mmCIF file of C-alpha atoms in Angstrom:
data_model
loop_
_atom_site.group_PDB
_atom_site.id
_atom_site.type_symbol
_atom_site.label_atom_id
_atom_site.label_comp_id
_atom_site.label_asym_id
_atom_site.label_seq_id
_atom_site.Cartn_x
_atom_site.Cartn_y
_atom_site.Cartn_z
ATOM 1 C CA GLU A 285 -33.189 -18.804 40.877
ATOM 2 C CA ASP A 286 -33.172 -21.064 43.507
ATOM 3 C CA VAL A 287 -32.042 -24.655 44.820
ATOM 4 C CA CYS A 288 -34.458 -27.334 43.828
ATOM 5 C CA CYS A 289 -35.283 -25.968 40.336
ATOM 6 C CA GLY A 290 -33.438 -28.711 37.995
ATOM 7 C CA THR A 291 -32.785 -32.442 38.124
ATOM 8 C CA SER A 292 -32.890 -32.060 42.312
ATOM 9 C CA LYS A 293 -36.448 -31.925 41.955
ATOM 10 C CA ALA A 294 -37.427 -34.346 38.972
ATOM 11 C CA ASN A 295 -36.701 -37.659 40.157
ATOM 12 C CA SER A 296 -38.306 -40.703 41.008
ATOM 13 C CA ALA A 297 -37.437 -40.115 45.132
ATOM 14 C CA ILE A 298 -36.632 -43.717 45.931
ATOM 15 C CA VAL A 299 -34.103 -44.142 48.302
ATOM 16 C CA HIS A 300 -32.329 -47.364 46.474
ATOM 17 C CA ALA A 301 -31.435 -50.620 48.443
ATOM 18 C CA GLY A 302 -28.611 -51.384 46.399
ATOM 19 C CA TYR A 303 -29.802 -54.804 44.390
ATOM 20 C CA ASP A 304 -29.919 -53.288 41.193
ATOM 21 C CA ALA A 305 -26.656 -51.270 40.744
ATOM 22 C CA ALA A 306 -23.874 -53.318 38.870
ATOM 23 C CA HIS A 307 -21.635 -55.069 41.553
ATOM 24 C CA GLY A 308 -18.270 -53.359 42.046
ATOM 25 C CA SER A 309 -19.335 -50.008 40.759
ATOM 26 C CA LEU A 310 -19.630 -46.528 42.538
ATOM 27 C CA MET A 311 -23.580 -46.548 42.228
ATOM 28 C CA ALA A 312 -23.730 -49.877 44.155
ATOM 29 C CA LYS A 313 -21.533 -48.496 46.849
ATOM 30 C CA LEU A 314 -23.367 -45.377 47.529
ATOM 31 C CA ASN A 315 -26.651 -46.747 46.962
ATOM 32 C CA VAL A 316 -26.346 -49.127 50.282
ATOM 33 C CA GLU A 317 -24.438 -46.300 51.845
ATOM 34 C CA GLY A 318 -27.157 -43.847 51.401
ATOM 35 C CA SER A 319 -29.771 -46.146 52.255
ATOM 36 C CA ARG A 320 -27.827 -46.785 55.529
ATOM 37 C CA ARG A 321 -27.315 -43.348 56.329
ATOM 38 C CA MET A 322 -30.731 -42.111 55.161
ATOM 39 C CA PRO A 323 -32.768 -42.395 58.712
ATOM 40 C CA ALA A 324 -30.410 -40.773 60.702
ATOM 41 C CA LEU A 325 -29.904 -37.722 57.955
ATOM 42 C CA ALA A 326 -34.013 -37.378 57.908
ATOM 43 C CA LYS A 327 -33.748 -37.187 61.854
ATOM 44 C CA GLU A 328 -31.099 -34.812 61.923
ATOM 45 C CA LEU A 329 -32.147 -32.434 59.239
ATOM 46 C CA ASP A 330 -35.752 -33.083 59.448
ATOM 47 C CA PHE A 331 -37.139 -33.654 56.101
ATOM 48 C CA ALA A 332 -39.813 -36.651 55.317
ATOM 49 C CA TYR A 333 -38.663 -40.133 54.880
ATOM 50 C CA ALA A 334 -40.302 -43.260 54.895
ATOM 51 C CA GLN A 335 -38.504 -46.588 55.186
ATOM 52 C CA CYS A 336 -41.042 -48.482 53.331
ATOM 53 C CA GLY A 337 -39.299 -51.196 51.822
ATOM 54 C CA SER A 338 -39.472 -52.057 47.912
ATOM 55 C CA LEU A 339 -41.003 -54.940 45.868
ATOM 56 C CA VAL A 340 -39.589 -56.064 42.677
ATOM 57 C CA VAL A 341 -42.661 -58.304 41.424
ATOM 58 C CA CYS A 342 -42.210 -61.650 39.586
ATOM 59 C CA LEU A 343 -45.373 -61.824 37.051
ATOM 60 C CA SER A 344 -44.473 -65.429 35.509
ATOM 61 C CA GLU A 345 -42.341 -68.321 36.117
ATOM 62 C CA GLU A 346 -39.665 -67.366 33.233
ATOM 63 C CA ASP A 347 -38.782 -64.119 35.369
ATOM 64 C CA ARG A 348 -38.019 -65.943 37.858
ATOM 65 C CA PRO A 349 -33.942 -66.374 36.615
ATOM 66 C CA ALA A 350 -33.732 -62.623 36.556
ATOM 67 C CA LEU A 351 -35.221 -62.099 39.934
ATOM 68 C CA GLN A 352 -32.511 -64.581 41.094
ATOM 69 C CA LYS A 353 -29.746 -62.660 39.535
ATOM 70 C CA LEU A 354 -31.072 -59.625 41.497
ATOM 71 C CA TYR A 355 -31.243 -60.929 44.665
ATOM 72 C CA GLU A 356 -27.687 -62.398 44.208
ATOM 73 C CA ASN A 357 -26.319 -58.964 43.152
ATOM 74 C CA GLY A 358 -28.293 -57.267 46.374
ATOM 75 C CA ILE A 359 -26.435 -59.668 48.541
ATOM 76 C CA ALA A 360 -23.118 -59.244 46.695
ATOM 77 C CA ASN A 361 -23.323 -55.321 46.759
ATOM 78 C CA GLY A 362 -23.988 -55.514 50.523
ATOM 79 C CA GLY A 363 -27.446 -55.124 50.612
ATOM 80 C CA HIS A 364 -30.224 -56.503 53.105
ATOM 81 C CA SER A 365 -32.804 -58.364 50.260
ATOM 82 C CA ARG A 366 -34.830 -61.447 50.686
ATOM 83 C CA ALA A 367 -36.163 -63.067 47.215
ATOM 84 C CA GLY A 368 -39.273 -65.682 47.476
ATOM 85 C CA ILE A 369 -37.822 -67.715 45.030
ATOM 86 C CA SER A 370 -36.595 -70.828 47.084
ATOM 87 C CA PRO A 371 -37.486 -74.358 45.584
ATOM 88 C CA ARG A 372 -38.309 -75.762 48.724
ATOM 89 C CA ARG A 373 -41.522 -73.476 48.744
ATOM 90 C CA ARG A 374 -44.663 -74.182 46.828
ATOM 91 C CA GLN A 375 -45.856 -71.357 44.487
ATOM 92 C CA SER A 376 -49.264 -70.828 46.510
ATOM 93 C CA GLU A 377 -46.977 -70.206 49.436
ATOM 94 C CA GLU A 378 -44.909 -67.312 47.778
ATOM 95 C CA ARG A 379 -47.956 -65.852 46.478
ATOM 96 C CA ASP A 380 -49.891 -65.943 49.985
ATOM 97 C CA GLU A 381 -46.873 -64.132 51.335
ATOM 98 C CA LEU A 382 -46.738 -61.632 48.951
ATOM 99 C CA ALA A 383 -50.364 -61.105 48.876
ATOM 100 C CA ALA A 384 -50.244 -60.284 53.019
ATOM 101 C CA MET A 385 -47.225 -57.715 52.289
ATOM 102 C CA GLU A 386 -49.072 -56.032 49.655
ATOM 103 C CA PRO A 387 -52.796 -56.695 49.297
ATOM 104 C CA ASN A 388 -53.037 -54.689 46.033
ATOM 105 C CA VAL A 389 -50.497 -56.765 44.427
ATOM 106 C CA SER A 390 -51.547 -58.260 40.690
ATOM 107 C CA GLU A 391 -53.029 -61.513 40.823
ATOM 108 C CA GLN A 392 -50.398 -62.317 38.315
ATOM 109 C CA ALA A 393 -47.618 -61.908 40.674
ATOM 110 C CA VAL A 394 -45.882 -65.352 41.705
ATOM 111 C CA ALA A 395 -43.016 -64.178 43.920
ATOM 112 C CA ALA A 396 -41.167 -61.335 44.536
ATOM 113 C CA LEU A 397 -38.030 -59.569 45.946
ATOM 114 C CA TRP A 398 -38.422 -57.939 49.156
ATOM 115 C CA ALA A 399 -35.651 -55.190 49.898
ATOM 116 C CA PRO A 400 -36.447 -53.794 53.490
ATOM 117 C CA THR A 401 -34.153 -50.982 53.235
ATOM 118 C CA GLY A 402 -35.528 -49.213 50.059
ATOM 119 C CA GLY A 403 -37.138 -46.165 51.049
ATOM 120 C CA ILE A 404 -39.164 -42.888 50.014
ATOM 121 C CA VAL A 405 -38.097 -39.286 50.355
ATOM 122 C CA CYS A 406 -39.442 -36.243 49.320
ATOM 123 C CA PRO A 407 -37.035 -34.466 46.768
ATOM 124 C CA PHE A 408 -38.034 -30.934 47.614
ATOM 125 C CA GLY A 409 -37.767 -31.393 51.179
ATOM 126 C CA LEU A 410 -34.489 -33.126 51.255
ATOM 127 C CA THR A 411 -32.734 -30.607 49.108
ATOM 128 C CA TYR A 412 -34.307 -27.660 51.018
ATOM 129 C CA ALA A 413 -33.133 -29.332 54.179
ATOM 130 C CA LEU A 414 -29.529 -29.678 52.490
ATOM 131 C CA ALA A 415 -29.576 -26.247 51.514
ATOM 132 C CA GLU A 416 -30.418 -24.837 54.765
ATOM 133 C CA ASN A 417 -27.792 -26.977 56.449
ATOM 134 C CA ALA A 418 -24.998 -25.631 53.763
ATOM 135 C CA ALA A 419 -25.973 -22.217 54.591
ATOM 136 C CA LYS A 420 -25.703 -22.755 58.450
ATOM 137 C CA ASN A 421 -21.955 -24.124 57.527
ATOM 138 C CA GLY A 422 -21.150 -20.961 55.724
ATOM 139 C CA VAL A 423 -21.614 -22.093 52.250
ATOM 140 C CA GLN A 424 -22.418 -19.142 49.748
ATOM 141 C CA PHE A 425 -24.989 -19.325 46.986
ATOM 142 C CA GLN A 426 -24.821 -17.658 43.857
ATOM 143 C CA PHE A 427 -27.929 -17.799 41.614
ATOM 144 C CA ASN A 428 -28.722 -16.890 37.867
ATOM 145 C CA THR A 429 -24.772 -17.136 37.070
ATOM 146 C CA ALA A 430 -23.769 -19.096 34.154
ATOM 147 C CA VAL A 431 -20.429 -20.865 34.155
ATOM 148 C CA THR A 432 -18.660 -20.091 30.786
ATOM 149 C CA GLY A 433 -14.914 -21.193 31.272
ATOM 150 C CA LEU A 434 -13.053 -23.463 33.797
ATOM 151 C CA HIS A 435 -9.327 -24.384 34.017
ATOM 152 C CA PRO A 436 -6.752 -25.056 36.388
ATOM 153 C CA LEU A 437 -4.627 -22.238 38.405
ATOM 154 C CA ALA A 438 -0.931 -21.902 37.214
ATOM 155 C CA ASP A 439 0.391 -23.515 40.350
ATOM 156 C CA GLY A 440 -1.968 -26.855 39.706
ATOM 157 C CA ARG A 441 -3.431 -26.477 43.299
ATOM 158 C CA GLY A 442 -7.070 -25.401 42.416
ATOM 159 C CA TRP A 443 -9.470 -23.741 39.558
ATOM 160 C CA VAL A 444 -10.317 -20.887 37.936
ATOM 161 C CA ILE A 445 -14.321 -20.609 37.397
ATOM 162 C CA GLU A 446 -15.323 -17.898 34.510
ATOM 163 C CA THR A 447 -18.725 -16.858 34.691
ATOM 164 C CA ASP A 448 -20.865 -14.341 33.410
ATOM 165 C CA ARG A 449 -21.036 -12.522 36.663
ATOM 166 C CA GLY A 450 -17.355 -12.601 37.363
ATOM 167 C CA THR A 451 -14.219 -14.968 37.787
ATOM 168 C CA LEU A 452 -13.734 -17.361 40.986
ATOM 169 C CA GLU A 453 -11.131 -19.452 42.417
ATOM 170 C CA THR A 454 -11.349 -22.510 44.283
ATOM 171 C CA ARG A 455 -9.559 -25.405 45.472
ATOM 172 C CA CYS A 456 -11.954 -28.187 43.989
ATOM 173 C CA ILE A 457 -15.246 -28.269 41.733
ATOM 174 C CA VAL A 458 -18.246 -30.657 42.444
ATOM 175 C CA ASN A 459 -19.875 -30.879 39.187
ATOM 176 C CA ALA A 460 -23.575 -31.309 40.060
ATOM 177 C CA ALA A 461 -24.994 -29.751 37.046
ATOM 178 C CA GLY A 462 -27.528 -32.592 36.045
ATOM 179 C CA VAL A 463 -28.072 -33.218 32.412
ATOM 180 C CA TYR A 464 -25.817 -30.025 31.653
ATOM 181 C CA ALA A 465 -23.116 -31.833 33.530
ATOM 182 C CA ASP A 466 -21.429 -32.790 30.335
ATOM 183 C CA VAL A 467 -20.961 -29.348 29.418
ATOM 184 C CA LEU A 468 -19.081 -28.409 32.460
ATOM 185 C CA HIS A 469 -16.824 -31.647 32.519
ATOM 186 C CA ASN A 470 -15.742 -30.607 28.726
ATOM 187 C CA MET A 471 -14.965 -27.465 30.059
ATOM 188 C CA ALA A 472 -12.577 -28.821 32.415
ATOM 189 C CA ASP A 473 -11.516 -31.947 30.309
ATOM 190 C CA ALA A 474 -11.651 -31.470 26.622
ATOM 191 C CA ASP A 475 -9.207 -34.095 26.125
ATOM 192 C CA HIS A 476 -11.826 -36.595 27.419
ATOM 193 C CA PRO A 477 -15.393 -35.355 26.443
ATOM 194 C CA MET A 478 -18.215 -37.096 27.492
ATOM 195 C CA ARG A 479 -22.375 -36.376 26.194
ATOM 196 C CA ILE A 480 -25.130 -36.952 28.479
ATOM 197 C CA THR A 481 -28.326 -38.330 26.675
ATOM 198 C CA ALA A 482 -30.964 -37.134 28.848
ATOM 199 C CA ARG A 483 -34.050 -39.114 29.393
ATOM 200 C CA ARG A 484 -37.850 -37.713 30.197
ATOM 201 C CA GLY A 485 -40.549 -39.516 31.612
ATOM 202 C CA ASP A 486 -43.744 -38.550 33.267
ATOM 203 C CA TYR A 487 -45.109 -38.500 36.475
ATOM 204 C CA PHE A 488 -48.688 -38.845 37.685
ATOM 205 C CA LEU A 489 -50.282 -37.334 40.652
ATOM 206 C CA LEU A 490 -52.919 -39.580 42.080
ATOM 207 C CA ASP A 491 -55.675 -38.448 44.419
ATOM 208 C CA HIS A 492 -55.053 -39.295 48.205
ATOM 209 C CA THR A 493 -57.814 -42.142 48.071
ATOM 210 C CA ALA A 494 -55.618 -44.047 45.740
ATOM 211 C CA GLY A 495 -52.732 -44.095 48.143
ATOM 212 C CA GLN A 496 -53.248 -47.416 49.051
ATOM 213 C CA HIS A 497 -53.127 -49.092 45.648
ATOM 214 C CA ALA A 498 -50.077 -47.246 44.330
ATOM 215 C CA ARG A 499 -47.202 -46.863 46.554
#
């Protein structure tokens, strides 16, 4: 019945720095580009954003090869990362530097990958800001409307969208249906069906006094 009632509101709120996505993938490209653009976008549309950076913490010496791979992948993707994994540095130096960056880090931590371009954003504020900006630029919203069918126009230059509230015609469709994106995809391309297996997680709301211990 409104924007931000589906997947847009239910995410981790992380602006990814780009070290995790597979090199060469569209996700890797968009992670880095999105992180680069987010500060200016937040200022222009006036939504809460903090480029606080992110730490991937290594809790044992056995985890170092995995940390090294993340670092190399981030560099390959074009992100800005630094890993406390140099063989020229002593473990105690790595631990001291990590504790200086995050005093509440686990005592088991031995090293970490630091991605300064990582950040966090309020999913609600971001979605509302984008919707308000879209409305000012002429976008029309039609809520409580179910898509029942999709098929191309006879001349192949657009699409017919059948809904429970009438039929629409458009030049292109952006499938942003969240966990139902496969349903719309299969309406448009039954010859190449796909299926989304949704995953569900839990979020914990902490008292403000715990803000320095879990960020």
